[in-house]
Amino acid sequence: MDLVLDILDEYAFDKVYAQLVPASAFASSLNSTILASTSAGLNSTLNLPFITSGSASSAWSHLVSYLPHPPLPEDLLLSPTHTSIPLTSAWPRDYIPRQIISLSVVTMVGIYLLYFVFATLSYFYIFNHEMMKHPRFLKNQVRQEIMCSVKAFPGMMALTMPWFMGEVRGYSKMYASIDEYGWPYFFLSIFLYLVFTDYGIYWIHRWEHHPICYRWLHKPHHKWIIPTPFASHAFHPLDGYAQSLPYHVFIFIFPFHRVLYLFLFVIINFWTILIHDSDMITDHPLETIVNGPAHHTLHHMFFTVNYGQVRSTVCSSSFTYTNSFAHNQYFTWADRMGGSYRQPAKELDPMLDIQALEAKRKQDLGKDQ
């Protein structure tokens, strides 16, 4: 998330905050000549954006002047009158309230875009709409899935915010240059990431099926027996957050390249949507190794098998969101070791139920005639 925030600060947020929270609102006066001559130094030491502009409106400045802010440089507090000054923000990039607001905006915009764009594309171009004829497909289910997701995103984002803040404030072990750990560790870290998150999410998901918490925590997601791609993020907020924890925890234990982290986040969220298409394609070469849509379809149908396919929530790079706000597993090894693996098979395809229902309907029509 620090990478995303750096980019947005540089190209958008610096200008936005300079307009919304101008330093001039807190200064009884500003000497434009001194400010102009020292602006480069201020930017380099305080991360204050320098934007040539007029002063903010007096009404807005008066309103903003009540906001908290870190100590301003003495150079900004020289003159007893307001004049036309270079516009800088009183909230530097490393100011905690600014970071929280920025992360919240990025996360919410990112997860909504990701969810609606990818889920809509998957729904119209991948999802088999014949599945909606299944007897266990709910009335207005797509609308219910969307509403459940939309309501869950803010809660998941709020729960995840401490992890976001820890990341952008430099407490994680993410790094920017390959040279810091070298290429061998770069590739090793991918393996560590997959193993750590696979097993972590497997056990969190499996524990969520325990009677003590299943009904109120995880059952809302199992409302969708025959899910559509819009069910991919239809979770209780705490459920979605819990299943994202291994992804957040990992980067505070193991060094991990920040671009790689962002890339994998995009792939994970896309895969989360893809596995909720109720597809039962079987007999492909990777079926026993990679957790695919067929495995997760069986989990929604039988509940206690194939825990290795869940979603990620608004996780830490939700510019792509976030959540951060969705995560899943990639391989079948955790289910195999946990004794919960069930092999997809053609005879388990929910489409057979639809075909049987259609055949019975035609048979009944024939009898009536």
Coordinates of N, CA and C in Angstrom, one line a residue, residues 94-275:
D94 N 3.4 12.4 5.8 CA 3.5 11.4 6.9 C 2.6 11.8 8.1
Y95 N 1.7 12.7 7.9 CA 0.7 13.0 9.0 C -0.3 12.0 9.1
I96 N -0.5 11.4 10.3 CA -1.4 10.2 10.5 C -2.8 10.4 10.0
P97 N -3.5 11.5 10.4 CA -4.9 11.7 9.9 C -4.9 11.7 8.4
R98 N -4.0 12.4 7.7 CA -4.0 12.4 6.3 C -3.8 11.0 5.7
Q99 N -2.9 10.2 6.3 CA -2.7 8.8 5.8 C -3.9 8.0 6.0
I100 N -4.6 8.1 7.1 CA -5.8 7.3 7.3 C -6.9 7.7 6.3
I101 N -7.1 9.0 6.1 CA -8.1 9.4 5.1 C -7.7 8.9 3.7
S102 N -6.4 9.1 3.3 CA -6.0 8.7 2.0 C -6.2 7.2 1.8
L103 N -5.8 6.4 2.8 CA -5.9 4.9 2.7 C -7.4 4.5 2.6
S104 N -8.2 5.2 3.4 CA -9.7 4.9 3.3 C -10.2 5.1 1.9
V105 N -9.9 6.3 1.4 CA -10.4 6.6 0.0 C -9.9 5.6 -1.0
V106 N -8.6 5.4 -1.0 CA -8.0 4.4 -2.0 C -8.6 3.0 -1.8
T107 N -8.7 2.6 -0.6 CA -9.2 1.3 -0.4 C -10.7 1.1 -0.8
M108 N -11.5 2.0 -0.5 CA -12.9 1.9 -0.8 C -13.1 2.1 -2.3
V109 N -12.5 3.0 -2.9 CA -12.6 3.2 -4.4 C -12.1 2.0 -5.1
G110 N -10.9 1.5 -4.6 CA -10.3 0.4 -5.3 C -11.1 -0.9 -5.2
I111 N -11.6 -1.2 -4.0 CA -12.3 -2.5 -3.9 C -13.7 -2.4 -4.6
Y112 N -14.3 -1.3 -4.6 CA -15.6 -1.2 -5.4 C -15.4 -1.4 -6.9
L113 N -14.3 -0.7 -7.4 CA -14.0 -0.8 -8.8 C -13.6 -2.3 -9.1
L114 N -12.7 -2.8 -8.4 CA -12.3 -4.2 -8.6 C -13.5 -5.2 -8.6
Y115 N -14.3 -5.1 -7.6 CA -15.4 -6.0 -7.4 C -16.4 -5.9 -8.5
F116 N -16.8 -4.6 -8.8 CA -17.9 -4.5 -9.9 C -17.4 -4.7 -11.3
V117 N -16.1 -4.4 -11.5 CA -15.6 -4.6 -12.9 C -15.3 -6.0 -13.1
F118 N -14.6 -6.7 -12.3 CA -14.2 -8.1 -12.5 C -15.4 -9.0 -12.3
A119 N -16.2 -8.8 -11.3 CA -17.4 -9.6 -11.1 C -18.4 -9.5 -12.2
T120 N -18.6 -8.3 -12.7 CA -19.5 -8.1 -13.8 C -19.0 -8.8 -15.1
L121 N -17.7 -8.6 -15.4 CA -17.1 -9.3 -16.5 C -17.2 -10.8 -16.4
S122 N -16.9 -11.4 -15.2 CA -17.0 -12.8 -15.0 C -18.5 -13.3 -15.1
Y123 N -19.4 -12.5 -14.6 CA -20.8 -12.8 -14.6 C -21.4 -12.9 -16.0
F124 N -21.0 -12.0 -16.9 CA -21.5 -11.9 -18.2 C -20.8 -12.8 -19.2
Y125 N -19.5 -13.0 -19.0 CA -18.7 -13.7 -20.0 C -18.1 -15.1 -19.6
I126 N -18.2 -15.4 -18.3 CA -17.7 -16.7 -17.8 C -18.8 -17.5 -17.1
F127 N -19.5 -16.9 -16.2 CA -20.5 -17.6 -15.5 C -21.6 -18.2 -16.4
N128 N -22.0 -19.5 -16.1 CA -23.0 -20.1 -16.9 C -24.4 -19.8 -16.3
H129 N -25.1 -19.0 -17.0 CA -26.4 -18.5 -16.5 C -27.5 -19.6 -16.4
E130 N -27.2 -20.8 -16.9 CA -28.1 -21.9 -16.7 C -28.1 -22.3 -15.3
M131 N -27.0 -22.0 -14.5 CA -26.9 -22.3 -13.1 C -28.0 -21.6 -12.3
M132 N -28.6 -20.6 -12.8 CA -29.6 -19.8 -12.1 C -30.9 -20.6 -12.1
K133 N -31.0 -21.6 -12.8 CA -32.2 -22.5 -12.8 C -32.2 -23.6 -11.8
H134 N -31.0 -23.6 -11.1 CA -30.9 -24.7 -10.0 C -31.9 -24.4 -8.9
P135 N -32.5 -25.5 -8.4 CA -33.5 -25.4 -7.4 C -33.0 -24.7 -6.1
R136 N -31.7 -24.7 -5.9 CA -31.1 -24.0 -4.7 C -30.6 -22.6 -4.9
F137 N -30.8 -22.1 -6.1 CA -30.5 -20.8 -6.4 C -31.6 -19.9 -5.9
L138 N -31.3 -18.9 -5.1 CA -32.2 -18.1 -4.4 C -32.9 -17.0 -5.3
K139 N -34.1 -16.6 -4.9 CA -34.8 -15.6 -5.6 C -34.0 -14.3 -5.3
N140 N -33.8 -13.5 -6.4 CA -33.0 -12.2 -6.3 C -31.6 -12.4 -5.7
Q141 N -31.0 -13.6 -6.0 CA -29.8 -13.9 -5.3 C -28.7 -12.9 -5.7
V142 N -28.6 -12.6 -7.0 CA -27.5 -11.7 -7.4 C -27.6 -10.4 -6.7
R143 N -28.8 -9.8 -6.6 CA -29.0 -8.6 -5.8 C -28.5 -8.8 -4.4
Q144 N -28.9 -9.9 -3.8 CA -28.5 -10.1 -2.4 C -27.0 -10.2 -2.2
E145 N -26.4 -10.9 -3.2 CA -24.9 -11.0 -3.1 C -24.2 -9.7 -3.2
I146 N -24.7 -8.8 -4.1 CA -24.1 -7.5 -4.2 C -24.4 -6.7 -3.0
M147 N -25.6 -6.7 -2.5 CA -25.9 -5.9 -1.3 C -25.0 -6.4 -0.1
C148 N -24.9 -7.7 0.1 CA -24.1 -8.2 1.2 C -22.6 -7.7 1.0
S149 N -22.1 -7.8 -0.2 CA -20.7 -7.3 -0.4 C -20.5 -5.8 -0.1
V150 N -21.4 -5.0 -0.7 CA -21.3 -3.6 -0.5 C -21.4 -3.2 0.9
K151 N -22.3 -3.8 1.7 CA -22.4 -3.5 3.1 C -21.2 -4.0 3.9
A152 N -20.5 -5.0 3.4 CA -19.4 -5.6 4.2 C -18.1 -4.8 4.0
F153 N -17.9 -4.2 2.8 CA -16.6 -3.5 2.5 C -16.2 -2.5 3.5
P154 N -17.1 -1.5 4.0 CA -16.6 -0.5 4.9 C -16.1 -1.2 6.2
G155 N -16.8 -2.2 6.8 CA -16.4 -2.8 8.0 C -15.0 -3.5 7.8
M156 N -14.9 -4.2 6.7 CA -13.6 -4.9 6.5 C -12.4 -3.9 6.3
M157 N -12.7 -2.8 5.7 CA -11.7 -1.7 5.6 C -11.3 -1.2 6.9
A158 N -12.3 -0.9 7.8 CA -12.0 -0.4 9.1 C -11.1 -1.3 9.9
L159 N -11.5 -2.6 9.9 CA -10.8 -3.6 10.6 C -9.3 -3.8 10.1
T160 N -9.1 -3.6 8.8 CA -7.8 -3.8 8.2 C -6.9 -2.5 8.3
M161 N -7.5 -1.4 8.7 CA -6.8 -0.1 8.7 C -5.5 -0.2 9.6
P162 N -5.5 -0.8 10.8 CA -4.2 -0.8 11.5 C -3.1 -1.5 10.7
W163 N -3.4 -2.5 9.9 CA -2.4 -3.2 9.1 C -1.9 -2.2 8.0
F164 N -2.8 -1.5 7.4 CA -2.5 -0.6 6.4 C -1.5 0.5 7.0
M165 N -1.8 1.0 8.1 CA -1.0 2.0 8.7 C 0.4 1.5 9.1
G166 N 0.4 0.3 9.6 CA 1.7 -0.3 10.0 C 2.6 -0.4 8.7
E167 N 1.9 -0.7 7.6 CA 2.7 -0.9 6.3 C 3.2 0.4 5.8
V168 N 2.3 1.5 5.7 CA 2.8 2.7 5.2 C 3.7 3.5 6.1
R169 N 3.7 3.2 7.4 CA 4.6 3.9 8.3 C 5.9 3.1 8.5
G170 N 6.1 2.1 7.7 CA 7.4 1.5 7.7 C 7.6 0.3 8.7
Y171 N 6.6 -0.2 9.3 CA 6.8 -1.3 10.3 C 6.8 -2.7 9.6
S172 N 6.4 -2.8 8.4 CA 6.4 -4.1 7.7 C 7.9 -4.3 7.2
K173 N 8.1 -5.5 6.6 CA 9.4 -5.9 6.1 C 9.4 -5.8 4.6
M174 N 8.5 -5.1 4.0 CA 8.5 -4.9 2.5 C 9.7 -4.1 2.1
Y175 N 10.2 -4.4 0.9 CA 11.4 -3.7 0.4 C 11.2 -3.3 -1.0
A176 N 11.9 -2.3 -1.5 CA 11.7 -1.8 -2.8 C 12.7 -2.2 -3.8
S177 N 13.9 -2.6 -3.4 CA 14.9 -3.0 -4.4 C 15.3 -4.4 -4.3
I178 N 15.4 -5.1 -5.5 CA 15.8 -6.5 -5.5 C 17.2 -6.7 -4.9
D179 N 18.0 -5.7 -5.0 CA 19.4 -5.7 -4.5 C 19.5 -5.9 -3.0
E180 N 18.4 -5.6 -2.3 CA 18.5 -5.7 -0.8 C 18.6 -7.2 -0.4
Y181 N 17.9 -8.1 -1.1 CA 17.9 -9.5 -0.7 C 18.3 -10.4 -1.9
G182 N 18.4 -9.9 -3.1 CA 18.8 -10.7 -4.2 C 17.7 -11.5 -4.9
W183 N 18.0 -12.0 -6.1 CA 17.0 -12.7 -6.8 C 16.7 -14.1 -6.2
P184 N 17.6 -14.8 -5.7 CA 17.3 -16.1 -5.0 C 16.2 -16.0 -4.0
Y185 N 16.4 -15.0 -3.1 CA 15.4 -14.8 -2.0 C 14.1 -14.3 -2.6
F186 N 14.1 -13.5 -3.7 CA 12.9 -13.0 -4.3 C 12.0 -14.2 -4.7
F187 N 12.6 -15.2 -5.3 CA 11.8 -16.3 -5.8 C 11.4 -17.2 -4.6
L188 N 12.3 -17.3 -3.6 CA 12.0 -18.1 -2.4 C 10.9 -17.5 -1.6
S189 N 10.8 -16.1 -1.6 CA 9.8 -15.5 -0.9 C 8.4 -15.7 -1.5
I190 N 8.3 -16.0 -2.8 CA 7.1 -16.3 -3.4 C 6.6 -17.7 -2.9
F191 N 7.5 -18.6 -2.8 CA 7.1 -19.9 -2.2 C 6.7 -19.8 -0.8
L192 N 7.4 -19.0 0.0 CA 7.1 -18.8 1.4 C 5.7 -18.2 1.5
Y193 N 5.4 -17.2 0.7 CA 4.2 -16.5 0.7 C 3.0 -17.5 0.4
L194 N 3.2 -18.3 -0.6 CA 2.1 -19.2 -1.0 C 1.9 -20.3 0.1
V195 N 2.9 -20.8 0.7 CA 2.8 -21.8 1.8 C 2.1 -21.2 3.0
F196 N 2.7 -20.0 3.4 CA 2.2 -19.4 4.6 C 0.7 -19.0 4.5
T197 N 0.3 -18.3 3.4 CA -1.0 -17.9 3.3 C -2.0 -19.1 3.0
D198 N -1.5 -20.1 2.2 CA -2.4 -21.3 2.0 C -2.8 -21.9 3.3
Y199 N -1.8 -22.3 4.1 CA -2.1 -23.0 5.4 C -2.8 -22.1 6.4
G200 N -2.4 -20.8 6.4 CA -3.1 -19.9 7.3 C -4.5 -19.7 7.1
I201 N -4.9 -19.5 5.8 CA -6.3 -19.3 5.4 C -7.1 -20.6 5.6
Y202 N -6.4 -21.7 5.3 CA -7.1 -23.0 5.4 C -7.6 -23.2 6.8
W203 N -6.7 -23.0 7.8 CA -7.1 -23.2 9.2 C -8.1 -22.2 9.7
I204 N -7.9 -20.9 9.3 CA -8.9 -19.9 9.7 C -10.3 -20.3 9.1
H205 N -10.3 -20.7 7.9 CA -11.6 -21.0 7.2 C -12.2 -22.3 7.9
R206 N -11.3 -23.2 8.2 CA -11.9 -24.4 8.8 C -12.4 -24.2 10.2
W207 N -11.7 -23.3 11.0 CA -12.2 -23.0 12.3 C -13.5 -22.2 12.2
E208 N -13.7 -21.5 11.1 CA -14.9 -20.7 11.0 C -16.1 -21.6 10.8
H209 N -15.9 -22.9 10.5 CA -17.0 -23.9 10.4 C -17.3 -24.5 11.7
H210 N -16.6 -24.1 12.8 CA -16.9 -24.7 14.1 C -18.2 -24.2 14.6
P211 N -19.0 -25.0 15.2 CA -20.4 -24.6 15.6 C -20.4 -23.3 16.5
I212 N -19.3 -23.1 17.2 CA -19.3 -21.9 18.1 C -19.4 -20.6 17.4
C213 N -19.0 -20.5 16.1 CA -19.0 -19.3 15.4 C -19.6 -19.4 14.0
Y214 N -19.8 -20.6 13.5 CA -20.3 -20.7 12.1 C -21.5 -20.0 11.8
R215 N -22.5 -20.1 12.7 CA -23.9 -19.6 12.4 C -23.8 -18.1 12.2
W216 N -23.1 -17.3 13.1 CA -23.2 -15.9 13.0 C -22.0 -15.3 12.1
L217 N -20.9 -16.1 12.0 CA -19.8 -15.5 11.3 C -19.7 -15.9 9.8
H218 N -19.7 -17.2 9.6 CA -19.4 -17.7 8.2 C -20.6 -18.2 7.4
K219 N -21.7 -18.5 8.1 CA -22.9 -19.0 7.4 C -23.4 -18.0 6.4
P220 N -23.3 -16.6 6.6 CA -23.8 -15.7 5.6 C -23.2 -15.9 4.2
H221 N -21.9 -16.4 4.2 CA -21.3 -16.7 2.9 C -21.9 -18.0 2.3
H222 N -22.3 -18.9 3.2 CA -22.8 -20.2 2.7 C -24.3 -20.1 2.4
K223 N -24.8 -18.9 2.4 CA -26.2 -18.7 2.0 C -26.3 -19.0 0.5
W224 N -25.2 -18.8 -0.2 CA -25.1 -18.9 -1.6 C -24.6 -20.4 -2.0
I225 N -25.6 -21.3 -2.1 CA -25.2 -22.7 -2.4 C -24.7 -22.8 -3.8
I226 N -25.3 -22.1 -4.7 CA -24.9 -22.0 -6.1 C -24.5 -20.5 -6.3
P227 N -23.2 -20.2 -6.0 CA -22.8 -18.8 -6.1 C -22.6 -18.3 -7.5
T228 N -22.7 -17.0 -7.6 CA -22.3 -16.3 -8.8 C -21.0 -15.5 -8.5
P229 N -20.3 -14.9 -9.5 CA -19.1 -14.2 -9.2 C -19.4 -13.0 -8.2
F230 N -20.6 -12.5 -8.1 CA -20.9 -11.5 -7.1 C -20.9 -11.9 -5.7
A231 N -20.8 -13.3 -5.5 CA -20.8 -13.8 -4.1 C -19.3 -13.8 -3.6
S232 N -18.4 -13.5 -4.4 CA -17.0 -13.6 -4.1 C -16.6 -12.8 -2.9
H233 N -17.3 -11.7 -2.6 CA -16.9 -10.8 -1.5 C -18.1 -10.7 -0.6
A234 N -19.1 -11.5 -0.7 CA -20.3 -11.5 0.1 C -20.1 -12.2 1.4
F235 N -19.5 -11.5 2.4 CA -19.1 -12.1 3.6 C -19.5 -11.2 4.8
H236 N -19.6 -11.8 5.9 CA -19.6 -11.0 7.2 C -18.3 -10.2 7.3
P237 N -18.3 -8.9 7.6 CA -17.0 -8.2 7.6 C -15.9 -8.8 8.4
L238 N -16.3 -9.4 9.6 CA -15.2 -10.0 10.4 C -14.7 -11.3 9.8
D239 N -15.6 -12.0 9.1 CA -15.1 -13.2 8.3 C -14.1 -12.8 7.2
G240 N -14.5 -11.8 6.5 CA -13.6 -11.4 5.4 C -12.3 -10.9 5.9
Y241 N -12.3 -10.2 7.0 CA -11.1 -9.7 7.7 C -10.2 -10.9 8.2
A242 N -10.9 -11.8 8.9 CA -10.1 -12.9 9.5 C -9.4 -13.7 8.4
Q243 N -10.0 -13.9 7.3 CA -9.4 -14.7 6.2 C -8.3 -13.9 5.5
S244 N -8.2 -12.6 5.7 CA -7.2 -11.8 5.1 C -5.9 -11.7 6.0
L245 N -6.0 -12.1 7.2 CA -5.0 -11.9 8.2 C -3.6 -12.5 7.7
P246 N -3.6 -13.8 7.2 CA -2.3 -14.3 6.8 C -1.5 -13.4 5.8
Y247 N -2.3 -12.7 4.9 CA -1.6 -11.9 4.0 C -1.0 -10.6 4.6
H248 N -1.7 -10.1 5.6 CA -1.1 -9.0 6.3 C 0.0 -9.4 7.2
V249 N -0.2 -10.5 7.9 CA 0.9 -10.9 8.9 C 2.2 -11.3 8.2
F250 N 2.1 -11.9 7.0 CA 3.2 -12.3 6.3 C 4.3 -11.3 6.1
I251 N 3.9 -10.1 5.7 CA 4.9 -9.0 5.4 C 5.5 -8.4 6.6
F252 N 4.9 -8.7 7.8 CA 5.5 -8.3 9.0 C 6.5 -9.3 9.6
I253 N 6.5 -10.5 9.0 CA 7.5 -11.5 9.4 C 8.6 -11.8 8.4
F254 N 8.2 -11.8 7.1 CA 9.2 -12.1 6.1 C 9.4 -10.9 5.2
P255 N 10.6 -10.6 4.8 CA 10.8 -9.5 3.8 C 10.1 -9.9 2.5
F256 N 9.5 -8.9 1.8 CA 8.7 -9.2 0.6 C 8.8 -8.0 -0.3
H257 N 9.0 -8.2 -1.6 CA 9.1 -7.0 -2.5 C 7.7 -6.4 -2.6
R258 N 7.7 -5.1 -2.5 CA 6.4 -4.4 -2.5 C 5.6 -4.4 -3.8
V259 N 6.4 -4.4 -5.0 CA 5.7 -4.5 -6.3 C 5.1 -5.9 -6.4
L260 N 5.9 -6.9 -6.0 CA 5.4 -8.3 -6.0 C 4.1 -8.5 -5.2
Y261 N 4.1 -7.8 -4.0 CA 3.0 -7.9 -3.1 C 1.7 -7.3 -3.8
L262 N 1.9 -6.2 -4.5 CA 0.8 -5.5 -5.2 C 0.3 -6.4 -6.3
F263 N 1.2 -7.0 -7.1 CA 0.9 -7.8 -8.2 C 0.1 -9.0 -7.7
L264 N 0.5 -9.7 -6.7 CA -0.2 -10.9 -6.2 C -1.5 -10.5 -5.7
F265 N -1.6 -9.4 -5.1 CA -2.9 -8.9 -4.6 C -4.0 -8.9 -5.7
V266 N -3.6 -8.3 -6.8 CA -4.5 -8.2 -8.0 C -4.9 -9.6 -8.4
I267 N -3.9 -10.5 -8.6 CA -4.2 -11.8 -9.0 C -5.1 -12.6 -8.1
I268 N -4.9 -12.4 -6.8 CA -5.7 -13.1 -5.7 C -7.1 -12.6 -5.8
N269 N -7.3 -11.4 -5.9 CA -8.7 -10.9 -6.0 C -9.4 -11.3 -7.3
F270 N -8.7 -11.3 -8.4 CA -9.3 -11.8 -9.6 C -9.7 -13.3 -9.5
W271 N -8.8 -14.1 -8.9 CA -9.0 -15.5 -8.7 C -10.2 -15.7 -7.7
T272 N -10.3 -14.9 -6.7 CA -11.4 -15.0 -5.8 C -12.7 -14.9 -6.5
I273 N -12.8 -14.0 -7.4 CA -14.1 -13.8 -8.2 C -14.3 -15.0 -9.2
L274 N -13.2 -15.5 -9.8 CA -13.3 -16.5 -10.8 C -13.8 -17.8 -10.2
I275 N -13.4 -18.2 -8.9 CA -13.7 -19.5 -8.4 C -15.2 -19.5 -7.9

